[in-house]
Amino acid sequence: MAWNMSFEYDALNDVVTAYFTDCVLVSEADVLRWRKEVEEHLSKYPPKVDLLINLDGLVVKFTAGRVFGKERREVLERYTHRSYRFGGDEMTRMFVLTSGAINGAAVNHYATRDEALAALQAEREALRKRGFSPFGGGFAGSKV
């Protein structure tokens, strides 16, 4: 298969899920292509969304890891309230964990979409109980 990504809005859960197919990041150019395409997709939604990321089909090679961490953080800061991820190969999960630690961001990785969605919903509920309003400013959610 050829490089592809898709983003689906789940209205019932008010969340966008990102899916990747054969998105293999080997070089800085690959990472910049990934960022451009992700931004094109996310710019179609409201300014910031909750995002579930299926890491299956996204492969980050060692040679692209450092650049990927920086670009990923910037994209998520700009387009998401919070993000949770699931799936993925061992190397990609390692880069997500490592860049999260380096950049001081939550990793929020789960085995399945259902587990990731449940964790996202639990965070929303915890914020609701503390009186968080998305229109009141001062959002204190997690990124990555």
mmCIF file of N, CA and C in Angstrom:
data_model
loop_
_atom_site.group_PDB
_atom_site.id
_atom_site.type_symbol
_atom_site.label_atom_id
_atom_site.label_comp_id
_atom_site.label_asym_id
_atom_site.label_seq_id
_atom_site.Cartn_x
_atom_site.Cartn_y
_atom_site.Cartn_z
ATOM 1 N N MET A 1 0.840 -1.193 0.000
ATOM 2 C CA MET A 1 0.000 0.000 0.000
ATOM 3 C C MET A 1 0.879 1.249 0.000
ATOM 4 N N ALA A 2 0.277 2.325 -0.379
ATOM 5 C CA ALA A 2 0.991 3.597 -0.429
ATOM 6 C C ALA A 2 0.676 4.433 0.805
ATOM 7 N N TRP A 3 1.567 5.358 1.086
ATOM 8 C CA TRP A 3 1.417 6.304 2.196
ATOM 9 C C TRP A 3 0.004 6.882 2.169
ATOM 10 N N ASN A 4 -0.684 6.817 3.308
ATOM 11 C CA ASN A 4 -2.030 7.370 3.411
ATOM 12 C C ASN A 4 -2.342 7.668 4.872
ATOM 13 N N MET A 5 -3.144 8.676 5.082
ATOM 14 C CA MET A 5 -3.663 8.964 6.414
ATOM 15 C C MET A 5 -5.087 9.450 6.279
ATOM 16 N N SER A 6 -5.883 9.128 7.291
ATOM 17 C CA SER A 6 -7.261 9.598 7.315
ATOM 18 C C SER A 6 -7.621 9.980 8.739
ATOM 19 N N PHE A 7 -8.558 10.903 8.842
ATOM 20 C CA PHE A 7 -9.012 11.403 10.131
ATOM 21 C C PHE A 7 -10.526 11.334 10.126
ATOM 22 N N GLU A 8 -11.084 10.684 11.152
ATOM 23 C CA GLU A 8 -12.531 10.483 11.218
ATOM 24 C C GLU A 8 -13.073 11.111 12.490
ATOM 25 N N TYR A 9 -14.150 11.875 12.334
ATOM 26 C CA TYR A 9 -14.799 12.482 13.490
ATOM 27 C C TYR A 9 -15.869 11.545 14.020
ATOM 28 N N ASP A 10 -15.803 11.246 15.296
ATOM 29 C CA ASP A 10 -16.773 10.411 16.000
ATOM 30 C C ASP A 10 -17.660 11.375 16.795
ATOM 31 N N ALA A 11 -18.831 11.702 16.240
ATOM 32 C CA ALA A 11 -19.715 12.697 16.852
ATOM 33 C C ALA A 11 -20.240 12.233 18.215
ATOM 34 N N LEU A 12 -20.514 10.950 18.347
ATOM 35 C CA LEU A 12 -21.039 10.423 19.603
ATOM 36 C C LEU A 12 -20.090 10.706 20.758
ATOM 37 N N ASN A 13 -18.795 10.563 20.521
ATOM 38 C CA ASN A 13 -17.793 10.765 21.568
ATOM 39 C C ASN A 13 -17.035 12.090 21.434
ATOM 40 N N ASP A 14 -17.383 12.890 20.429
ATOM 41 C CA ASP A 14 -16.745 14.179 20.163
ATOM 42 C C ASP A 14 -15.221 14.056 20.156
ATOM 43 N N VAL A 15 -14.746 13.171 19.280
ATOM 44 C CA VAL A 15 -13.311 12.914 19.185
ATOM 45 C C VAL A 15 -12.953 12.623 17.731
ATOM 46 N N VAL A 16 -11.763 13.033 17.339
ATOM 47 C CA VAL A 16 -11.232 12.721 16.016
ATOM 48 C C VAL A 16 -10.234 11.568 16.187
ATOM 49 N N THR A 17 -10.305 10.593 15.277
ATOM 50 C CA THR A 17 -9.342 9.494 15.301
ATOM 51 C C THR A 17 -8.498 9.554 14.030
ATOM 52 N N ALA A 18 -7.180 9.506 14.220
ATOM 53 C CA ALA A 18 -6.234 9.521 13.111
ATOM 54 C C ALA A 18 -5.796 8.101 12.807
ATOM 55 N N TYR A 19 -5.788 7.760 11.513
ATOM 56 C CA TYR A 19 -5.354 6.458 11.041
ATOM 57 C C TYR A 19 -4.253 6.653 10.004
ATOM 58 N N PHE A 20 -3.241 5.804 10.048
ATOM 59 C CA PHE A 20 -2.119 5.888 9.125
ATOM 60 C C PHE A 20 -1.925 4.546 8.424
ATOM 61 N N THR A 21 -1.519 4.607 7.167
ATOM 62 C CA THR A 21 -1.184 3.412 6.402
ATOM 63 C C THR A 21 0.160 3.650 5.731
ATOM 64 N N ASP A 22 1.117 2.843 6.046
ATOM 65 C CA ASP A 22 2.454 2.910 5.426
ATOM 66 C C ASP A 22 3.078 4.302 5.482
ATOM 67 N N CYS A 23 2.889 5.004 6.564
ATOM 68 C CA CYS A 23 3.553 6.300 6.770
ATOM 69 C C CYS A 23 4.869 5.997 7.494
ATOM 70 N N VAL A 24 5.902 5.784 6.712
ATOM 71 C CA VAL A 24 7.209 5.422 7.242
ATOM 72 C C VAL A 24 8.080 6.665 7.234
ATOM 73 N N LEU A 25 8.503 7.083 8.425
ATOM 74 C CA LEU A 25 9.300 8.299 8.584
ATOM 75 C C LEU A 25 10.757 7.903 8.772
ATOM 76 N N VAL A 26 11.561 8.157 7.755
ATOM 77 C CA VAL A 26 12.967 7.794 7.772
ATOM 78 C C VAL A 26 13.841 9.038 7.886
ATOM 79 N N SER A 27 13.395 10.130 7.283
ATOM 80 C CA SER A 27 14.205 11.347 7.196
ATOM 81 C C SER A 27 13.419 12.560 7.671
ATOM 82 N N GLU A 28 14.120 13.679 7.801
ATOM 83 C CA GLU A 28 13.452 14.932 8.148
ATOM 84 C C GLU A 28 12.396 15.283 7.100
ATOM 85 N N ALA A 29 12.689 15.040 5.839
ATOM 86 C CA ALA A 29 11.719 15.324 4.774
ATOM 87 C C ALA A 29 10.431 14.518 4.976
ATOM 88 N N ASP A 30 10.562 13.253 5.390
ATOM 89 C CA ASP A 30 9.379 12.425 5.665
ATOM 90 C C ASP A 30 8.571 13.018 6.815
ATOM 91 N N VAL A 31 9.262 13.444 7.856
ATOM 92 C CA VAL A 31 8.580 14.019 9.020
ATOM 93 C C VAL A 31 7.850 15.302 8.627
ATOM 94 N N LEU A 32 8.492 16.145 7.829
ATOM 95 C CA LEU A 32 7.863 17.397 7.407
ATOM 96 C C LEU A 32 6.655 17.134 6.512
ATOM 97 N N ARG A 33 6.743 16.106 5.682
ATOM 98 C CA ARG A 33 5.572 15.707 4.889
ATOM 99 C C ARG A 33 4.458 15.250 5.808
ATOM 100 N N TRP A 34 4.784 14.420 6.790
ATOM 101 C CA TRP A 34 3.800 13.935 7.761
ATOM 102 C C TRP A 34 3.116 15.115 8.455
ATOM 103 N N ARG A 35 3.930 16.073 8.921
ATOM 104 C CA ARG A 35 3.371 17.221 9.626
ATOM 105 C C ARG A 35 2.423 18.010 8.724
ATOM 106 N N LYS A 36 2.846 18.287 7.509
ATOM 107 C CA LYS A 36 2.028 19.066 6.569
ATOM 108 C C LYS A 36 0.680 18.386 6.346
ATOM 109 N N GLU A 37 0.697 17.083 6.117
ATOM 110 C CA GLU A 37 -0.542 16.366 5.849
ATOM 111 C C GLU A 37 -1.430 16.276 7.091
ATOM 112 N N VAL A 38 -0.831 16.057 8.256
ATOM 113 C CA VAL A 38 -1.618 16.028 9.492
ATOM 114 C C VAL A 38 -2.268 17.388 9.714
ATOM 115 N N GLU A 39 -1.509 18.462 9.530
ATOM 116 C CA GLU A 39 -2.071 19.805 9.711
ATOM 117 C C GLU A 39 -3.202 20.083 8.719
ATOM 118 N N GLU A 40 -3.063 19.622 7.488
ATOM 119 C CA GLU A 40 -4.139 19.801 6.509
ATOM 120 C C GLU A 40 -5.417 19.122 6.977
ATOM 121 N N HIS A 41 -5.294 17.923 7.521
ATOM 122 C CA HIS A 41 -6.472 17.205 8.019
ATOM 123 C C HIS A 41 -7.056 17.891 9.252
ATOM 124 N N LEU A 42 -6.220 18.194 10.230
ATOM 125 C CA LEU A 42 -6.723 18.765 11.484
ATOM 126 C C LEU A 42 -7.278 20.174 11.317
ATOM 127 N N SER A 43 -6.816 20.906 10.326
ATOM 128 C CA SER A 43 -7.315 22.269 10.116
ATOM 129 C C SER A 43 -8.767 22.287 9.647
ATOM 130 N N LYS A 44 -9.316 21.146 9.288
ATOM 131 C CA LYS A 44 -10.716 21.046 8.854
ATOM 132 C C LYS A 44 -11.685 21.008 10.026
ATOM 133 N N TYR A 45 -11.161 20.831 11.218
ATOM 134 C CA TYR A 45 -11.992 20.720 12.417
ATOM 135 C C TYR A 45 -11.949 22.029 13.192
ATOM 136 N N PRO A 46 -12.760 22.130 14.260
ATOM 137 C CA PRO A 46 -12.677 23.325 15.111
ATOM 138 C C PRO A 46 -11.229 23.543 15.563
ATOM 139 N N PRO A 47 -10.920 24.741 16.060
ATOM 140 C CA PRO A 47 -9.527 25.076 16.375
ATOM 141 C C PRO A 47 -8.761 24.014 17.163
ATOM 142 N N LYS A 48 -9.388 23.390 18.153
ATOM 143 C CA LYS A 48 -8.709 22.339 18.923
ATOM 144 C C LYS A 48 -9.681 21.199 19.157
ATOM 145 N N VAL A 49 -9.156 19.979 19.022
ATOM 146 C CA VAL A 49 -9.981 18.782 19.175
ATOM 147 C C VAL A 49 -9.340 17.839 20.179
ATOM 148 N N ASP A 50 -10.118 16.875 20.620
ATOM 149 C CA ASP A 50 -9.568 15.720 21.318
ATOM 150 C C ASP A 50 -9.241 14.710 20.235
ATOM 151 N N LEU A 51 -8.058 14.098 20.335
ATOM 152 C CA LEU A 51 -7.557 13.263 19.249
ATOM 153 C C LEU A 51 -7.125 11.901 19.758
ATOM 154 N N LEU A 52 -7.592 10.860 19.070
ATOM 155 C CA LEU A 52 -7.098 9.502 19.271
ATOM 156 C C LEU A 52 -6.215 9.192 18.073
ATOM 157 N N ILE A 53 -5.050 8.625 18.320
ATOM 158 C CA ILE A 53 -4.091 8.375 17.252
ATOM 159 C C ILE A 53 -3.787 6.884 17.186
ATOM 160 N N ASN A 54 -4.146 6.273 16.064
ATOM 161 C CA ASN A 54 -3.822 4.876 15.838
ATOM 162 C C ASN A 54 -2.403 4.828 15.280
ATOM 163 N N LEU A 55 -1.460 4.338 16.062
ATOM 164 C CA LEU A 55 -0.068 4.296 15.644
ATOM 165 C C LEU A 55 0.234 3.154 14.677
ATOM 166 N N ASP A 56 -0.716 2.224 14.487
ATOM 167 C CA ASP A 56 -0.514 1.178 13.489
ATOM 168 C C ASP A 56 -0.404 1.870 12.135
ATOM 169 N N GLY A 57 0.590 1.540 11.369
ATOM 170 C CA GLY A 57 0.757 2.151 10.053
ATOM 171 C C GLY A 57 1.624 3.391 10.063
ATOM 172 N N LEU A 58 1.980 3.881 11.248
ATOM 173 C CA LEU A 58 2.931 4.992 11.374
ATOM 174 C C LEU A 58 4.214 4.401 11.937
ATOM 175 N N VAL A 59 5.273 4.468 11.153
ATOM 176 C CA VAL A 59 6.541 3.888 11.562
ATOM 177 C C VAL A 59 7.582 4.990 11.618
ATOM 178 N N VAL A 60 8.147 5.198 12.806
ATOM 179 C CA VAL A 60 9.184 6.212 12.996
ATOM 180 C C VAL A 60 10.520 5.487 13.136
ATOM 181 N N LYS A 61 11.383 5.690 12.168
ATOM 182 C CA LYS A 61 12.709 5.083 12.193
ATOM 183 C C LYS A 61 13.643 5.941 13.046
ATOM 184 N N PHE A 62 14.697 5.326 13.520
ATOM 185 C CA PHE A 62 15.667 6.005 14.371
ATOM 186 C C PHE A 62 16.157 7.306 13.761
ATOM 187 N N THR A 63 16.383 7.321 12.466
ATOM 188 C CA THR A 63 16.937 8.489 11.778
ATOM 189 C C THR A 63 15.984 9.679 11.763
ATOM 190 N N ALA A 64 14.704 9.454 12.050
ATOM 191 C CA ALA A 64 13.717 10.533 12.050
ATOM 192 C C ALA A 64 13.181 10.838 13.446
ATOM 193 N N GLY A 65 13.601 10.072 14.431
ATOM 194 C CA GLY A 65 13.016 10.162 15.769
ATOM 195 C C GLY A 65 13.075 11.524 16.418
ATOM 196 N N ARG A 66 14.223 12.161 16.418
ATOM 197 C CA ARG A 66 14.372 13.446 17.099
ATOM 198 C C ARG A 66 13.506 14.526 16.449
ATOM 199 N N VAL A 67 13.544 14.604 15.133
ATOM 200 C CA VAL A 67 12.746 15.600 14.415
ATOM 201 C C VAL A 67 11.262 15.315 14.606
ATOM 202 N N PHE A 68 10.889 14.037 14.566
ATOM 203 C CA PHE A 68 9.498 13.658 14.767
ATOM 204 C C PHE A 68 8.979 14.142 16.119
ATOM 205 N N GLY A 69 9.752 13.959 17.172
ATOM 206 C CA GLY A 69 9.322 14.388 18.498
ATOM 207 C C GLY A 69 9.000 15.875 18.552
ATOM 208 N N LYS A 70 9.850 16.684 17.969
ATOM 209 C CA LYS A 70 9.646 18.138 17.950
ATOM 210 C C LYS A 70 8.417 18.514 17.114
ATOM 211 N N GLU A 71 8.323 17.976 15.923
ATOM 212 C CA GLU A 71 7.210 18.322 15.033
ATOM 213 C C GLU A 71 5.879 17.827 15.595
ATOM 214 N N ARG A 72 5.884 16.641 16.160
ATOM 215 C CA ARG A 72 4.667 16.069 16.765
ATOM 216 C C ARG A 72 4.157 16.960 17.873
ATOM 217 N N ARG A 73 5.077 17.386 18.763
ATOM 218 C CA ARG A 73 4.691 18.247 19.870
ATOM 219 C C ARG A 73 4.053 19.546 19.360
ATOM 220 N N GLU A 74 4.671 20.162 18.364
ATOM 221 C CA GLU A 74 4.159 21.431 17.844
ATOM 222 C C GLU A 74 2.779 21.273 17.206
ATOM 223 N N VAL A 75 2.581 20.200 16.455
ATOM 224 C CA VAL A 75 1.278 19.960 15.827
ATOM 225 C C VAL A 75 0.206 19.760 16.893
ATOM 226 N N LEU A 76 0.513 18.938 17.884
ATOM 227 C CA LEU A 76 -0.483 18.660 18.911
ATOM 228 C C LEU A 76 -0.790 19.883 19.763
ATOM 229 N N GLU A 77 0.209 20.700 20.053
ATOM 230 C CA GLU A 77 -0.037 21.931 20.812
ATOM 231 C C GLU A 77 -0.969 22.865 20.052
ATOM 232 N N ARG A 78 -0.813 22.900 18.759
ATOM 233 C CA ARG A 78 -1.610 23.823 17.948
ATOM 234 C C ARG A 78 -3.037 23.331 17.714
ATOM 235 N N TYR A 79 -3.228 22.021 17.542
ATOM 236 C CA TYR A 79 -4.517 21.514 17.074
ATOM 237 C C TYR A 79 -5.313 20.684 18.070
ATOM 238 N N THR A 80 -4.747 20.347 19.221
ATOM 239 C CA THR A 80 -5.490 19.463 20.138
ATOM 240 C C THR A 80 -5.586 20.010 21.552
ATOM 241 N N HIS A 81 -6.681 19.619 22.210
ATOM 242 C CA HIS A 81 -6.804 19.827 23.663
ATOM 243 C C HIS A 81 -5.989 18.747 24.355
ATOM 244 N N ARG A 82 -6.242 17.522 23.953
ATOM 245 C CA ARG A 82 -5.575 16.356 24.526
ATOM 246 C C ARG A 82 -5.525 15.281 23.461
ATOM 247 N N SER A 83 -4.557 14.380 23.589
ATOM 248 C CA SER A 83 -4.462 13.284 22.632
ATOM 249 C C SER A 83 -4.092 12.001 23.370
ATOM 250 N N TYR A 84 -4.623 10.934 22.839
ATOM 251 C CA TYR A 84 -4.355 9.594 23.353
ATOM 252 C C TYR A 84 -4.030 8.722 22.160
ATOM 253 N N ARG A 85 -3.123 7.784 22.342
ATOM 254 C CA ARG A 85 -2.753 6.945 21.230
ATOM 255 C C ARG A 85 -2.877 5.474 21.587
ATOM 256 N N PHE A 86 -2.921 4.668 20.533
ATOM 257 C CA PHE A 86 -3.045 3.219 20.710
ATOM 258 C C PHE A 86 -2.358 2.516 19.549
ATOM 259 N N GLY A 87 -2.007 1.234 19.781
ATOM 260 C CA GLY A 87 -1.373 0.436 18.738
ATOM 261 C C GLY A 87 0.062 0.869 18.480
ATOM 262 N N GLY A 88 0.568 0.481 17.329
ATOM 263 C CA GLY A 88 1.899 0.890 16.902
ATOM 264 C C GLY A 88 2.971 -0.153 17.141
ATOM 265 N N ASP A 89 4.043 -0.058 16.338
ATOM 266 C CA ASP A 89 5.151 -0.983 16.513
ATOM 267 C C ASP A 89 6.044 -0.514 17.672
ATOM 268 N N GLU A 90 6.927 -1.386 18.086
ATOM 269 C CA GLU A 90 7.757 -1.120 19.265
ATOM 270 C C GLU A 90 8.629 0.131 19.102
ATOM 271 N N MET A 91 9.237 0.318 17.944
ATOM 272 C CA MET A 91 10.121 1.462 17.719
ATOM 273 C C MET A 91 9.333 2.775 17.782
ATOM 274 N N THR A 92 8.170 2.812 17.158
ATOM 275 C CA THR A 92 7.358 4.032 17.164
ATOM 276 C C THR A 92 6.891 4.347 18.578
ATOM 277 N N ARG A 93 6.446 3.341 19.315
ATOM 278 C CA ARG A 93 6.034 3.571 20.711
ATOM 279 C C ARG A 93 7.205 4.107 21.524
ATOM 280 N N MET A 94 8.408 3.584 21.269
ATOM 281 C CA MET A 94 9.594 4.061 21.983
ATOM 282 C C MET A 94 9.828 5.546 21.707
ATOM 283 N N PHE A 95 9.714 5.979 20.438
ATOM 284 C CA PHE A 95 9.917 7.388 20.119
ATOM 285 C C PHE A 95 8.840 8.266 20.749
ATOM 286 N N VAL A 96 7.612 7.775 20.806
ATOM 287 C CA VAL A 96 6.545 8.533 21.455
ATOM 288 C C VAL A 96 6.856 8.688 22.947
ATOM 289 N N LEU A 97 7.245 7.596 23.593
ATOM 290 C CA LEU A 97 7.585 7.647 25.020
ATOM 291 C C LEU A 97 8.788 8.557 25.268
ATOM 292 N N THR A 98 9.819 8.419 24.458
ATOM 293 C CA THR A 98 11.039 9.202 24.632
ATOM 294 C C THR A 98 10.789 10.684 24.400
ATOM 295 N N SER A 99 10.122 11.018 23.303
ATOM 296 C CA SER A 99 9.899 12.438 23.022
ATOM 297 C C SER A 99 8.947 13.035 24.047
ATOM 298 N N GLY A 100 8.023 12.244 24.569
ATOM 299 C CA GLY A 100 7.158 12.740 25.630
ATOM 300 C C GLY A 100 7.954 13.097 26.871
ATOM 301 N N ALA A 101 8.906 12.234 27.226
ATOM 302 C CA ALA A 101 9.754 12.505 28.393
ATOM 303 C C ALA A 101 10.657 13.713 28.159
ATOM 304 N N ILE A 102 11.253 13.796 26.986
ATOM 305 C CA ILE A 102 12.148 14.917 26.678
ATOM 306 C C ILE A 102 11.403 16.244 26.677
ATOM 307 N N ASN A 103 10.193 16.234 26.118
ATOM 308 C CA ASN A 103 9.424 17.469 25.978
ATOM 309 C C ASN A 103 8.462 17.714 27.143
ATOM 310 N N GLY A 104 8.488 16.853 28.152
ATOM 311 C CA GLY A 104 7.649 17.039 29.327
ATOM 312 C C GLY A 104 6.169 16.902 29.039
ATOM 313 N N ALA A 105 5.812 16.000 28.146
ATOM 314 C CA ALA A 105 4.411 15.835 27.766
ATOM 315 C C ALA A 105 3.916 14.442 28.148
ATOM 316 N N ALA A 106 2.630 14.353 28.415
ATOM 317 C CA ALA A 106 2.027 13.061 28.733
ATOM 318 C C ALA A 106 2.072 12.161 27.507
ATOM 319 N N VAL A 107 2.187 10.876 27.718
ATOM 320 C CA VAL A 107 2.280 9.944 26.605
ATOM 321 C C VAL A 107 0.919 9.343 26.272
ATOM 322 N N ASN A 108 0.160 8.925 27.261
ATOM 323 C CA ASN A 108 -1.202 8.434 27.055
ATOM 324 C C ASN A 108 -1.290 7.368 25.962
ATOM 325 N N HIS A 109 -0.582 6.264 26.139
ATOM 326 C CA HIS A 109 -0.621 5.184 25.153
ATOM 327 C C HIS A 109 -1.362 3.982 25.719
ATOM 328 N N TYR A 110 -2.239 3.397 24.885
ATOM 329 C CA TYR A 110 -3.043 2.247 25.289
ATOM 330 C C TYR A 110 -3.009 1.192 24.194
ATOM 331 N N ALA A 111 -3.395 -0.013 24.535
ATOM 332 C CA ALA A 111 -3.346 -1.122 23.576
ATOM 333 C C ALA A 111 -4.401 -0.983 22.484
ATOM 334 N N THR A 112 -5.604 -0.498 22.848
ATOM 335 C CA THR A 112 -6.709 -0.439 21.886
ATOM 336 C C THR A 112 -7.357 0.940 21.866
ATOM 337 N N ARG A 113 -8.135 1.184 20.817
ATOM 338 C CA ARG A 113 -8.873 2.438 20.709
ATOM 339 C C ARG A 113 -9.868 2.572 21.864
ATOM 340 N N ASP A 114 -10.546 1.475 22.196
ATOM 341 C CA ASP A 114 -11.519 1.524 23.293
ATOM 342 C C ASP A 114 -10.865 1.937 24.610
ATOM 343 N N GLU A 115 -9.673 1.416 24.887
ATOM 344 C CA GLU A 115 -8.963 1.792 26.115
ATOM 345 C C GLU A 115 -8.539 3.256 26.068
ATOM 346 N N ALA A 116 -8.054 3.710 24.919
ATOM 347 C CA ALA A 116 -7.641 5.107 24.779
ATOM 348 C C ALA A 116 -8.848 6.038 24.935
ATOM 349 N N LEU A 117 -9.970 5.683 24.320
ATOM 350 C CA LEU A 117 -11.188 6.486 24.430
ATOM 351 C C LEU A 117 -11.681 6.533 25.875
ATOM 352 N N ALA A 118 -11.643 5.415 26.562
ATOM 353 C CA ALA A 118 -12.071 5.371 27.967
ATOM 354 C C ALA A 118 -11.197 6.287 28.822
ATOM 355 N N ALA A 119 -9.897 6.294 28.585
ATOM 356 C CA ALA A 119 -8.993 7.167 29.340
ATOM 357 C C ALA A 119 -9.269 8.634 29.031
ATOM 358 N N LEU A 120 -9.520 8.948 27.773
ATOM 359 C CA LEU A 120 -9.852 10.324 27.393
ATOM 360 C C LEU A 120 -11.139 10.759 28.081
ATOM 361 N N GLN A 121 -12.145 9.898 28.062
ATOM 362 C CA GLN A 121 -13.419 10.222 28.702
ATOM 363 C C GLN A 121 -13.260 10.381 30.216
ATOM 364 N N ALA A 122 -12.396 9.588 30.822
ATOM 365 C CA ALA A 122 -12.141 9.718 32.257
ATOM 366 C C ALA A 122 -11.490 11.066 32.557
ATOM 367 N N GLU A 123 -10.572 11.502 31.688
ATOM 368 C CA GLU A 123 -9.950 12.820 31.888
ATOM 369 C C GLU A 123 -10.983 13.922 31.754
ATOM 370 N N ARG A 124 -11.855 13.816 30.762
ATOM 371 C CA ARG A 124 -12.921 14.809 30.599
ATOM 372 C C ARG A 124 -13.802 14.871 31.846
ATOM 373 N N GLU A 125 -14.164 13.699 32.359
ATOM 374 C CA GLU A 125 -15.032 13.648 33.544
ATOM 375 C C GLU A 125 -14.339 14.255 34.751
ATOM 376 N N ALA A 126 -13.053 13.974 34.927
ATOM 377 C CA ALA A 126 -12.303 14.552 36.040
ATOM 378 C C ALA A 126 -12.268 16.082 35.921
ATOM 379 N N LEU A 127 -12.069 16.589 34.730
ATOM 380 C CA LEU A 127 -12.073 18.039 34.515
ATOM 381 C C LEU A 127 -13.457 18.625 34.784
ATOM 382 N N ARG A 128 -14.502 17.920 34.341
ATOM 383 C CA ARG A 128 -15.870 18.384 34.580
ATOM 384 C C ARG A 128 -16.158 18.481 36.077
ATOM 385 N N LYS A 129 -15.721 17.476 36.814
ATOM 386 C CA LYS A 129 -15.954 17.471 38.264
ATOM 387 C C LYS A 129 -15.210 18.598 38.962
ATOM 388 N N ARG A 130 -14.082 19.007 38.395
ATOM 389 C CA ARG A 130 -13.320 20.129 38.967
ATOM 390 C C ARG A 130 -13.856 21.476 38.506
ATOM 391 N N GLY A 131 -14.883 21.451 37.655
ATOM 392 C CA GLY A 131 -15.492 22.690 37.207
ATOM 393 C C GLY A 131 -14.874 23.283 35.960
ATOM 394 N N PHE A 132 -14.134 22.481 35.197
ATOM 395 C CA PHE A 132 -13.525 22.984 33.966
ATOM 396 C C PHE A 132 -14.596 23.276 32.937
ATOM 397 N N SER A 133 -14.450 24.403 32.266
ATOM 398 C CA SER A 133 -15.305 24.743 31.135
ATOM 399 C C SER A 133 -14.407 25.076 29.953
ATOM 400 N N PRO A 134 -14.687 24.511 28.775
ATOM 401 C CA PRO A 134 -13.822 24.802 27.632
ATOM 402 C C PRO A 134 -13.869 26.263 27.215
ATOM 403 N N PHE A 135 -14.855 27.009 27.721
ATOM 404 C CA PHE A 135 -14.992 28.414 27.351
ATOM 405 C C PHE A 135 -14.502 29.342 28.451
ATOM 406 N N GLY A 136 -14.014 28.766 29.541
ATOM 407 C CA GLY A 136 -13.591 29.579 30.670
ATOM 408 C C GLY A 136 -12.093 29.879 30.695
ATOM 409 N N GLY A 137 -11.341 29.374 29.720
ATOM 410 C CA GLY A 137 -9.909 29.606 29.676
ATOM 411 C C GLY A 137 -9.187 28.727 30.673
ATOM 412 N N GLY A 138 -7.897 28.782 30.647
ATOM 413 C CA GLY A 138 -7.079 28.067 31.615
ATOM 414 C C GLY A 138 -7.115 26.576 31.482
ATOM 415 N N PHE A 139 -7.224 26.070 30.289
ATOM 416 C CA PHE A 139 -7.253 24.629 30.098
ATOM 417 C C PHE A 139 -5.964 24.005 30.604
ATOM 418 N N ALA A 140 -6.106 22.912 31.346
ATOM 419 C CA ALA A 140 -4.948 22.242 31.903
ATOM 420 C C ALA A 140 -4.854 20.800 31.446
ATOM 421 N N GLY A 141 -5.156 20.544 30.188
ATOM 422 C CA GLY A 141 -5.149 19.183 29.662
ATOM 423 C C GLY A 141 -3.761 18.716 29.298
ATOM 424 N N SER A 142 -3.700 17.483 28.826
ATOM 425 C CA SER A 142 -2.414 16.902 28.461
ATOM 426 C C SER A 142 -2.241 16.893 26.958
ATOM 427 N N LYS A 143 -1.015 16.853 26.545
ATOM 428 C CA LYS A 143 -0.679 16.841 25.118
ATOM 429 C C LYS A 143 0.179 15.639 24.809
ATOM 430 N N VAL A 144 0.331 15.338 23.557
ATOM 431 C CA VAL A 144 1.277 14.393 22.974
ATOM 432 C C VAL A 144 0.607 13.535 21.972
#
